[in-house]
XYZ file of C-alpha atoms in Angstrom:
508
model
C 0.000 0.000 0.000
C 1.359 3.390 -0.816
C 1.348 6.604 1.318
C -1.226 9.061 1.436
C -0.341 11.044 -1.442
C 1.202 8.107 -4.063
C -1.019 5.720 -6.316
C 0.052 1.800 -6.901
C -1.751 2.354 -10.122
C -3.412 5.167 -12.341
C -6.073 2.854 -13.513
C -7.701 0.026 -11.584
C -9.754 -2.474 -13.641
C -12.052 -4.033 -12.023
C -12.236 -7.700 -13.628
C -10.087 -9.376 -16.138
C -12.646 -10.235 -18.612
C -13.959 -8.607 -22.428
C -14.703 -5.384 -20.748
C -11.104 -4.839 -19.941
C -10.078 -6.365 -22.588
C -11.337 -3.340 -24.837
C -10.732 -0.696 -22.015
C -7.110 -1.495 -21.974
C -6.710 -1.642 -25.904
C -9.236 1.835 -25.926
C -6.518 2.999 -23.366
C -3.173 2.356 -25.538
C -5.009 3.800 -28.382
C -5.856 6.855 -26.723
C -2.362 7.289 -24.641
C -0.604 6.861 -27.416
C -1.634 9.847 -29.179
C -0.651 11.945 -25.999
C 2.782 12.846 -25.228
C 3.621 11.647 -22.226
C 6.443 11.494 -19.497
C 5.741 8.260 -17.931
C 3.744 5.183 -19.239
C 0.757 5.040 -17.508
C 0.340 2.043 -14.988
C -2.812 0.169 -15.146
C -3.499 -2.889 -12.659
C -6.218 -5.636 -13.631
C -7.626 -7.129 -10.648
C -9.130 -10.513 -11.665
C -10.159 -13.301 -9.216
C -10.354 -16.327 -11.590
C -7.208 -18.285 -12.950
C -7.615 -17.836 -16.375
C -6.301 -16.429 -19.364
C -6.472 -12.101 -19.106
C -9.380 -10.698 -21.401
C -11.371 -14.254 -21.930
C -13.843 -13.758 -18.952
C -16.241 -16.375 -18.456
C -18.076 -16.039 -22.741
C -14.337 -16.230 -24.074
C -12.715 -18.951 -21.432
C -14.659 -21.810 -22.625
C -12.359 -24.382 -24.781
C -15.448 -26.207 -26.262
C -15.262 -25.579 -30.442
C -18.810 -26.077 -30.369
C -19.564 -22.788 -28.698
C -19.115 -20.172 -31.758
C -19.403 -16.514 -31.624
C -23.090 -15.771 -32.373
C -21.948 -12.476 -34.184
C -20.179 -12.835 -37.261
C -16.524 -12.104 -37.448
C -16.046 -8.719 -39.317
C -17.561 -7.156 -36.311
C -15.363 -8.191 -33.575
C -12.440 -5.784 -33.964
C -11.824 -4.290 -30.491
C -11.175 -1.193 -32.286
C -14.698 0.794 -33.316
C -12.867 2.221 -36.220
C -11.939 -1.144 -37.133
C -14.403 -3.184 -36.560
C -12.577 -5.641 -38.910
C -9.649 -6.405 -37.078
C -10.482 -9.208 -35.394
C -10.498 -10.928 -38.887
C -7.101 -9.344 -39.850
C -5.796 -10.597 -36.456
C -7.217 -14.345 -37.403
C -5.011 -13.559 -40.530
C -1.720 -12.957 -39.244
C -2.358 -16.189 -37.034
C -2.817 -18.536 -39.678
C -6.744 -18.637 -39.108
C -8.635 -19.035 -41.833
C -11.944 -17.156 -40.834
C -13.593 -15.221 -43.326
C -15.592 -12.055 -42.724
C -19.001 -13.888 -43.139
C -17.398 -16.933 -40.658
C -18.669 -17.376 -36.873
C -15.804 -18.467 -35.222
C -15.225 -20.580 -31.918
C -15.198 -18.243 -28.629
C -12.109 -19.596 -27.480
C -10.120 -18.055 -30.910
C -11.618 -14.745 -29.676
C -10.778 -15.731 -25.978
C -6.854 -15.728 -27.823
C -7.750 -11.992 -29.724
C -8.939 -10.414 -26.161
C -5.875 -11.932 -24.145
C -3.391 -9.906 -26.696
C -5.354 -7.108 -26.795
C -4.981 -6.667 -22.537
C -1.343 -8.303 -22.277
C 0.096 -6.162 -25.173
C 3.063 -4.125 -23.842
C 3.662 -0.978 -25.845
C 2.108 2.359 -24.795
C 0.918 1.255 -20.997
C 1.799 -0.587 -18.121
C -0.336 -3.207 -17.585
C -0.194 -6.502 -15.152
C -2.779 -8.264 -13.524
C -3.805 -8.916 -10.052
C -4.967 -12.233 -9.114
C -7.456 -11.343 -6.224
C -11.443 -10.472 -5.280
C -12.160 -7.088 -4.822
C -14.461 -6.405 -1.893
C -14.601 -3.108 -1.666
C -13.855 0.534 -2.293
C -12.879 3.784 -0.058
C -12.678 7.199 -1.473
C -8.856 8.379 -0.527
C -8.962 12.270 0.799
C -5.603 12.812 -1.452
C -8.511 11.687 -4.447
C -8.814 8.582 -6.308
C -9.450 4.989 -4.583
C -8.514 2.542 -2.067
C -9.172 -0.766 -3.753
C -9.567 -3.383 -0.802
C -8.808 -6.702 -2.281
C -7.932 -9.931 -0.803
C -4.396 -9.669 -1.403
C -3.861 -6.714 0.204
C -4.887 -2.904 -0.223
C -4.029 -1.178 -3.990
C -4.216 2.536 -4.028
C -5.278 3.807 -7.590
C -5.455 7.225 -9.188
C -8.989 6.332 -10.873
C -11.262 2.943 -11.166
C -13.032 1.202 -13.990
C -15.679 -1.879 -12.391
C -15.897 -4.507 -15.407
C -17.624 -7.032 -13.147
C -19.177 -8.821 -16.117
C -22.296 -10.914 -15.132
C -23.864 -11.734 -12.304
C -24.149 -15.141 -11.440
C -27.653 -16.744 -12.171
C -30.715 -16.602 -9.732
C -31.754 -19.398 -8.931
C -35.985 -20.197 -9.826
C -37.861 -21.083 -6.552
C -38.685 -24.377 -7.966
C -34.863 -25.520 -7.709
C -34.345 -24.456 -4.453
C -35.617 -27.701 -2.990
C -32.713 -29.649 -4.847
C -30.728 -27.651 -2.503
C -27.181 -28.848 -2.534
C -27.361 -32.049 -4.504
C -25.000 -33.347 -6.694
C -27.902 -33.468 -9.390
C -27.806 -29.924 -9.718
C -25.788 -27.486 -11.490
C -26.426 -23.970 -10.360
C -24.218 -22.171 -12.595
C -22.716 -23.778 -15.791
C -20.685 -21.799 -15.986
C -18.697 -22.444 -12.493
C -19.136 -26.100 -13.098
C -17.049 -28.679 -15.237
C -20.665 -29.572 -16.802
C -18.683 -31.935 -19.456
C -17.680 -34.147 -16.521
C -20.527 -33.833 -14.411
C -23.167 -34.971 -17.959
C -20.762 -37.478 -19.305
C -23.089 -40.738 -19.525
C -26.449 -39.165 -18.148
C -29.275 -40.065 -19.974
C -31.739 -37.565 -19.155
C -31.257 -33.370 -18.475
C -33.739 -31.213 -17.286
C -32.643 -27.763 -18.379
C -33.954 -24.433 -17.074
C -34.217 -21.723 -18.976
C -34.504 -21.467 -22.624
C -31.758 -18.243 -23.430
C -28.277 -18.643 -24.973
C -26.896 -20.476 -21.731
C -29.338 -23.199 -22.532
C -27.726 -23.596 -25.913
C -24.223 -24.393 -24.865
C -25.613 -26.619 -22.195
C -26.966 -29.105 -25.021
C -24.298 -27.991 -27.149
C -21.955 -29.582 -24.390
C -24.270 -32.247 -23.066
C -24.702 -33.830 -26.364
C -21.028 -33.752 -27.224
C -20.459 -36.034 -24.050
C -23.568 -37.696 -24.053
C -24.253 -38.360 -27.827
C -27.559 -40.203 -26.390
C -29.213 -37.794 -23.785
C -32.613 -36.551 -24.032
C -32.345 -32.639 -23.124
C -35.724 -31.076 -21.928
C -36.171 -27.545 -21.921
C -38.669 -25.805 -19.755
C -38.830 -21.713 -19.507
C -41.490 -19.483 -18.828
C -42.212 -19.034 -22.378
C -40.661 -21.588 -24.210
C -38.833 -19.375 -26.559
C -35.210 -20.308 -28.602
C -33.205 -17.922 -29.452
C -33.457 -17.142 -33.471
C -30.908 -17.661 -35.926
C -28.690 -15.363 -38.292
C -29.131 -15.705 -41.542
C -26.057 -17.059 -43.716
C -26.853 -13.727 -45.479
C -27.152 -10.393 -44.609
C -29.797 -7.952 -43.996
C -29.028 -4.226 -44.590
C -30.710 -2.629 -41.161
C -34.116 -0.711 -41.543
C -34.244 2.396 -39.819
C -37.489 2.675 -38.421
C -36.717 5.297 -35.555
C -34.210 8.163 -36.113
C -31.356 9.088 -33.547
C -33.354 12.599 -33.121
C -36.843 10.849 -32.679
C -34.894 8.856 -29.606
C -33.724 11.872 -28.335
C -36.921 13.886 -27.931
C -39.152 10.691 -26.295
C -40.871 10.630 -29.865
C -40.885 6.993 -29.619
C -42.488 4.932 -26.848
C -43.074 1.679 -26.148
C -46.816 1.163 -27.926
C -45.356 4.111 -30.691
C -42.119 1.673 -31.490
C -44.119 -1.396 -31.982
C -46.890 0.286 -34.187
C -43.436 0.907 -35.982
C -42.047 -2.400 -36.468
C -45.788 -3.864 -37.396
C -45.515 -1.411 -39.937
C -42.053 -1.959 -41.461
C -42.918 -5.728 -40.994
C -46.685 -5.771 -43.254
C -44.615 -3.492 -46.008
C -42.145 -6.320 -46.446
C -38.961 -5.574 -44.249
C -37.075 -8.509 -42.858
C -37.530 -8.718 -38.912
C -33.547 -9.258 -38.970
C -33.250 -5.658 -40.511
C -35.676 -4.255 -38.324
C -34.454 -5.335 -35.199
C -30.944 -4.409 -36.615
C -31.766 -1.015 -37.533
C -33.108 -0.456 -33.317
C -29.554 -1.168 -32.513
C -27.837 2.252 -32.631
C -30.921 4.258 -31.289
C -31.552 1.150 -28.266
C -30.027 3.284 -25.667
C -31.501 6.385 -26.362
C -34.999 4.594 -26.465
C -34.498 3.403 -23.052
C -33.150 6.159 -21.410
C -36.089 8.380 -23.264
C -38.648 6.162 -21.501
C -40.089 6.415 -17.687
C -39.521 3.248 -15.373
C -43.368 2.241 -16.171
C -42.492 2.615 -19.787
C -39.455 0.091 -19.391
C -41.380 -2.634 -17.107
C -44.124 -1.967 -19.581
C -41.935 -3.165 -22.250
C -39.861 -5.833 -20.207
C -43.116 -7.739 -19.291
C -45.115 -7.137 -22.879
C -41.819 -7.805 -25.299
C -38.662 -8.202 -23.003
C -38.228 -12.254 -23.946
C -39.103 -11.647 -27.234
C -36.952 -8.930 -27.777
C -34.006 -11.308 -26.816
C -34.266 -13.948 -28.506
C -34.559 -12.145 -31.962
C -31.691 -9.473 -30.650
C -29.621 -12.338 -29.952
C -29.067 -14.709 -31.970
C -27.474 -18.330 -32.518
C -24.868 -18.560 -35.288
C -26.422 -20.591 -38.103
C -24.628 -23.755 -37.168
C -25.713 -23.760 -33.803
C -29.306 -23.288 -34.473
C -29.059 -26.226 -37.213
C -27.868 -28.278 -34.650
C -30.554 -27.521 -32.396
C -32.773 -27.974 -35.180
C -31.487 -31.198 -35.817
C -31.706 -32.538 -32.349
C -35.158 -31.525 -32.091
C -35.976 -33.753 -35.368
C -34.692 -36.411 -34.122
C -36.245 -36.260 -30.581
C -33.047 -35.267 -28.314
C -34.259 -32.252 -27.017
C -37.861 -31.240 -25.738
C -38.929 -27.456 -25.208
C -41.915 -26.701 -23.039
C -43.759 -23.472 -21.940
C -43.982 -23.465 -18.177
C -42.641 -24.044 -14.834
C -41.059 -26.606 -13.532
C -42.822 -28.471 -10.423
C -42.819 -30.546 -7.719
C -38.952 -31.213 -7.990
C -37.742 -34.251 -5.645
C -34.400 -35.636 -5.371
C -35.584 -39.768 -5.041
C -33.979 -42.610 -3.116
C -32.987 -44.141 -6.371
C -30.563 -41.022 -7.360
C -32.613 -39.369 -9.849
C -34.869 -36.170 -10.040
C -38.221 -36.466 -10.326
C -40.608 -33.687 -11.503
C -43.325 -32.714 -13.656
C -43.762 -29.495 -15.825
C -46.914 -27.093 -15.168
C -47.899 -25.439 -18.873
C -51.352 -23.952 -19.819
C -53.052 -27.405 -19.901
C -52.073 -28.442 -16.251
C -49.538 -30.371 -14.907
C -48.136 -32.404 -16.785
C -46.645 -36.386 -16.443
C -43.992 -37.538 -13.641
C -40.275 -37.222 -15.616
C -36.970 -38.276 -14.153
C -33.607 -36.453 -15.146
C -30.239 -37.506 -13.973
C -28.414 -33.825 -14.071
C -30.793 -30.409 -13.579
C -28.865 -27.135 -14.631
C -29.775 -24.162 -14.110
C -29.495 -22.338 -17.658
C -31.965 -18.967 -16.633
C -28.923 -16.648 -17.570
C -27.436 -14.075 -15.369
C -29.342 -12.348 -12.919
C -30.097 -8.114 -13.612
C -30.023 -7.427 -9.876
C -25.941 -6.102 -9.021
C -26.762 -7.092 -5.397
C -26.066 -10.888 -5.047
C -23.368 -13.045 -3.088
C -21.588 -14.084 -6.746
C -19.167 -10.614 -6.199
C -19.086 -8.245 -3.275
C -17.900 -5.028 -4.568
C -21.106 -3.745 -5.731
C -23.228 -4.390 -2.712
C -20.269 -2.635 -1.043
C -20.576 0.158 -3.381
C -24.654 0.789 -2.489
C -24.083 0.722 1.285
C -21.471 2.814 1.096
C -23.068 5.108 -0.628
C -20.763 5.728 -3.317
C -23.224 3.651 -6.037
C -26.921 3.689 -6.514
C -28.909 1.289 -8.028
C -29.991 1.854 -12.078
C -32.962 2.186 -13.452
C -35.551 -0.935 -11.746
C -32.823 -2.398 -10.007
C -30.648 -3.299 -13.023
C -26.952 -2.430 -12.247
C -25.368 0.686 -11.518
C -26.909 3.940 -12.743
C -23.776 6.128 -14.540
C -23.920 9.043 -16.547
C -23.641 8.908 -20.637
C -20.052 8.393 -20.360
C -19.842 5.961 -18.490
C -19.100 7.801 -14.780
C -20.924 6.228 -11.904
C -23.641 8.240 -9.863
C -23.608 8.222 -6.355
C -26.043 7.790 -3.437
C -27.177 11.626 -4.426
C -26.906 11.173 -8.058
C -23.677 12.897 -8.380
C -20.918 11.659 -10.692
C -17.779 10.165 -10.000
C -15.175 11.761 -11.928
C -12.631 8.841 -11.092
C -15.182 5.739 -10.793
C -16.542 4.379 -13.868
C -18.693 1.250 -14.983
C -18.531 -0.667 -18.259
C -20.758 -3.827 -19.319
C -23.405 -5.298 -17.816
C -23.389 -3.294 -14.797
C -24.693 -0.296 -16.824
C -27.481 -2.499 -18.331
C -30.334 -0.419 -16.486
C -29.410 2.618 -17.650
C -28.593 1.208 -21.572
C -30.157 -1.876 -21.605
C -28.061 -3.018 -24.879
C -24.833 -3.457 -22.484
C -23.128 -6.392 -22.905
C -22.022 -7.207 -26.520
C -18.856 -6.337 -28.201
C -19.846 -3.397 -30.305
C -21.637 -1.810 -26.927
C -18.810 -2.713 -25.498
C -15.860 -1.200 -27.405
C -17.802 2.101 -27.540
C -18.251 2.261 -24.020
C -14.307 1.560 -23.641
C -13.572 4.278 -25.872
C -15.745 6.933 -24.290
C -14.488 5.666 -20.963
C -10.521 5.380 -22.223
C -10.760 9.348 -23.563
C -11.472 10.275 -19.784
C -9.360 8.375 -18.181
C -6.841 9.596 -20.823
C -7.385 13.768 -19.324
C -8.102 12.958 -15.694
C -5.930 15.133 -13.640
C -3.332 14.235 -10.854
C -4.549 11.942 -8.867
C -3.862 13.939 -5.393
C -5.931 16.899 -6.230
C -9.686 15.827 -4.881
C -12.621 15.695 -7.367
C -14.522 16.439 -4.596
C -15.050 16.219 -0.907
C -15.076 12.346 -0.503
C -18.169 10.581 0.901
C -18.202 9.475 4.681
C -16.103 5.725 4.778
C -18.936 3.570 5.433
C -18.078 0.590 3.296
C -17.487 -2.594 4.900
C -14.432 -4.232 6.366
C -13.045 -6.414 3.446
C -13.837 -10.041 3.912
C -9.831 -11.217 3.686
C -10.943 -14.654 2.571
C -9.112 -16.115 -0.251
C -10.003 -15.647 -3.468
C -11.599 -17.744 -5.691
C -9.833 -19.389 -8.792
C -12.639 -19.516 -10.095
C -12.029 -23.234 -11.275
C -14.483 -25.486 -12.362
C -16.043 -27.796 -9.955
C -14.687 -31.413 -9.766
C -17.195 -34.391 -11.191
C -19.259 -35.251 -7.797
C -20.209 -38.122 -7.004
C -23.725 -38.788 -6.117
C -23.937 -42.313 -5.618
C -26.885 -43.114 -3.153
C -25.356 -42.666 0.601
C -22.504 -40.278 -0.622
C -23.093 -36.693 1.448
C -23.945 -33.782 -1.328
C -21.504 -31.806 -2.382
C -21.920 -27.904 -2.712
C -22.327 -26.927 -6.587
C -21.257 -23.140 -6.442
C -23.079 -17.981 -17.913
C -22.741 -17.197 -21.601
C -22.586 -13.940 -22.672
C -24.535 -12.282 -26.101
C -22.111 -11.052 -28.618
């Protein structure tokens, strides 16, 4: 820990994922067009052991799991939004523009662009942050479990929440027929030579479930049960050119709200638009929509077109959904509208349950393995990651718009318990989905980075206060050890064997 007046670092990242993956590129890009007298340090803190700028989307080593945007797009460079490709290039990769490539060769493209070396500083701290204190010199304390790091300014790139968990699967408790979070789990070992899955939740996490079940258990029979029994849609192997339907003024003003923008899509839909284009064409005015509309406007639209809006938003790559397709034809995989009920772990090992739809409740079933596929949950204030829990009772955070997130300012700059900016605390990804909604794919993403990079770029010393810090009421930091994140070993449920605890995949 430093003294008063020094930093450790001028930038503190708060995770080690895609977020600061394009921060820290956004960063050398924007340094290096200043002149300056010392490179700029920048620490990563990043509880998990593995690979800098993969995160949890871009970790997986499953060739299965593509990219369900196509690869011209990907560039972590908005003025380049090619350069992933170019990158694939000068590897040897033979990806074409059109191609949807395997997450873990973008894992690879997001480790270089954090570990590169010219322009900034940058190393990586493997530790959980718990919490933050506003230093009276200005910038942050950032209390981690290896030890205090004082910083000049800090970035949260949290990523995802963990995944709630439905009511109904509360009852299966701790048993080692339930997966909680695929995403913490080794689910390859735990659904090699099951027969029958139960899978929650019908999102893009529910797709690389069966992607992954199926590859180790060419025989299981997957069934699906969400809410409303909706798949994800596919790309086409084409493309659409996007159909403007709302202009970037129209957003501005509150022209446009919720009942107004779907008289607009009927519209462009009966004169003959593709409902690829249309939903493409929403994508550079989404934010402005949202943050035009009132918080009865948004639930309005959540609980009236929120799924649907998803699952034509995002997407599976066309080889995925063929797949799926497939497995449906030849009886693999079941979908079903409902709820899952009356779940009970039996004497003989298995999970027994039946599915409630619109006709009733439907027959007994049995499943060997029940994950947990609902996708990560919007509230920020959960036991996956302290920090922002820490942040709201301290007061230095407030909640975003219906309890999604953190609320920031347009650039990025978190709002405090009074609503006032942070001029050295910022937020990037998911954890500025209530105030954006769209905040979690790469082209959201790399924006965000930029805007975020061109402060961080001007900031002032460090020891001159922004303003008079707020009262130190965060917690004492939990000095547990971190996680590593690691998956969980295969357990063993064998009938008299105690359970074992079972502690996400993100849109493109």
């Amino acid at each position: 820990m430093s003294s008063a007046g020094a930093v450790d670092a001028d930038i503190a990242v708060v995770g080690g994922g895609a977020s600061a993956a394009l921060l820290v590129a956004a960063l050398r890009r924007a340094i290096g067009a200043q002149q300056r007298v010392r490179t700029p340090r920048v620490v990563v803190v990043e509880r998990c052991q593995r690979p800098p700028g993969t995160g949890v989307a871009y970790s997986t080593v499953e060739q299965q799991h593509l990219l369900n945007v196509r690869a011209d797009a990907l560039g972590a460079d908005p003025q380049d939004p090619g350069g992933f490709v170019s990158w694939c290039a000068t590897k040897g990769f033979s990806y074409g523009v059109d191609d949807f490539v395997p997450r873990s060769r973008y894992g690879q493209y997001l480790n270089e662009q954090l570990t590169a070396t010219c322009g900034i500083d940058v190393s990586v701290r493997r530790a959980d942050v718990v919490a933050l204190r506003a230093r009276p010199a200005g910038g942050w304390t950032v209390a981690t479990t290896a030890g205090d790091l004082a910083a000049a300014a800090v970035v949260l790139a949290t990523g995802n929440a963990a995944p709630g968990a439905p009511a109904a699967l509360a009852a299966l408790g701790r048993s080692g027929r339930y997966v909680g979070d695929p995403w913490r789990t080794d689910l390859a070992a735990r659904a090699s030579g099951i027969a029958d899955v139960l899978v929650v939740g019908s999102g893009l996490t529910m797709v690389d479930v069966v992607l992954t079940v199926t590859a180790v258990s060419p025989a299981a029979r997957i069934t699906v049960v969400s809410r409303h029994g909706l798949l994800p849609q596919a790309h086409r192997r084409g493309r659409d050119a996007p159909v403007s339907i709302v202009t970037a003024a129209q957003a501005d003003r509150g022209d446009v709200d919720p009942r107004e923008l779907l008289r607009r899509v009927r519209l462009a839909l009966a004169e003959g638009a593709a409902w690829r284009a249309v939903v493409d064409g929403l994508r550079p005015v989404t934010a402005q929509l949202w943050g035009s509309w009132s918080d009865a406007q948004r639930r309005q639209a959540l609980e009236h077109a929120g799924r649907r809006w998803e699952v034509h938003r995002h997407r599976m790559a066309p080889a995925v959904a063929d797949r799926m397709a497939a497995l449906h034809r030849a009886g693999r995989i079941e979908i079903h509208a409902g709820t899952v009920h009356s779940l009970v772990h039996g004497a003989d090992d298995r999970i027994s349950y039946r599915v409630r739809g619109d006709a009733g409740v439907g027959e007994l079933r049995q499943a060997d393995l029940v994950v947990n596929a609902t996708g990560p949950a919007a509230s920020v204030v959960d036991d996956s990651h302290p920090l922002p829990t820490s942040l709201l009772t301290a007061g230095y955070a407030r909640p975003g718009p219906l309890g999604i997130g953190l609320e920031t300012d347009p650039t990025g700059r978190v709002r405090d318990a009074a609503g006032r900016v942070q001029l050295r605390l910022f937020a990037i990804g998911s954890l500025r989905r209530g105030t954006l909604w769209e905040s979690t794919a790469i082209p959201e993403l790399r924006s965000q980075a930029v805007d975020i990079a061109a402060q961080l770029a001007t900031l002032p010393d460090a020891t001159a206060p922004d303003r008079a810090p707020a009262p130190d009421r965060s917690p004492a930091p939990d000095r547990a050890t971190a996680s590593d994140c690691s998956p969980e070993p295969a357990t063993s449920s064998r009938p008299g064997d105690a359970p074992s605890p079972v502690p996400r995949a993100a849109p493109v």
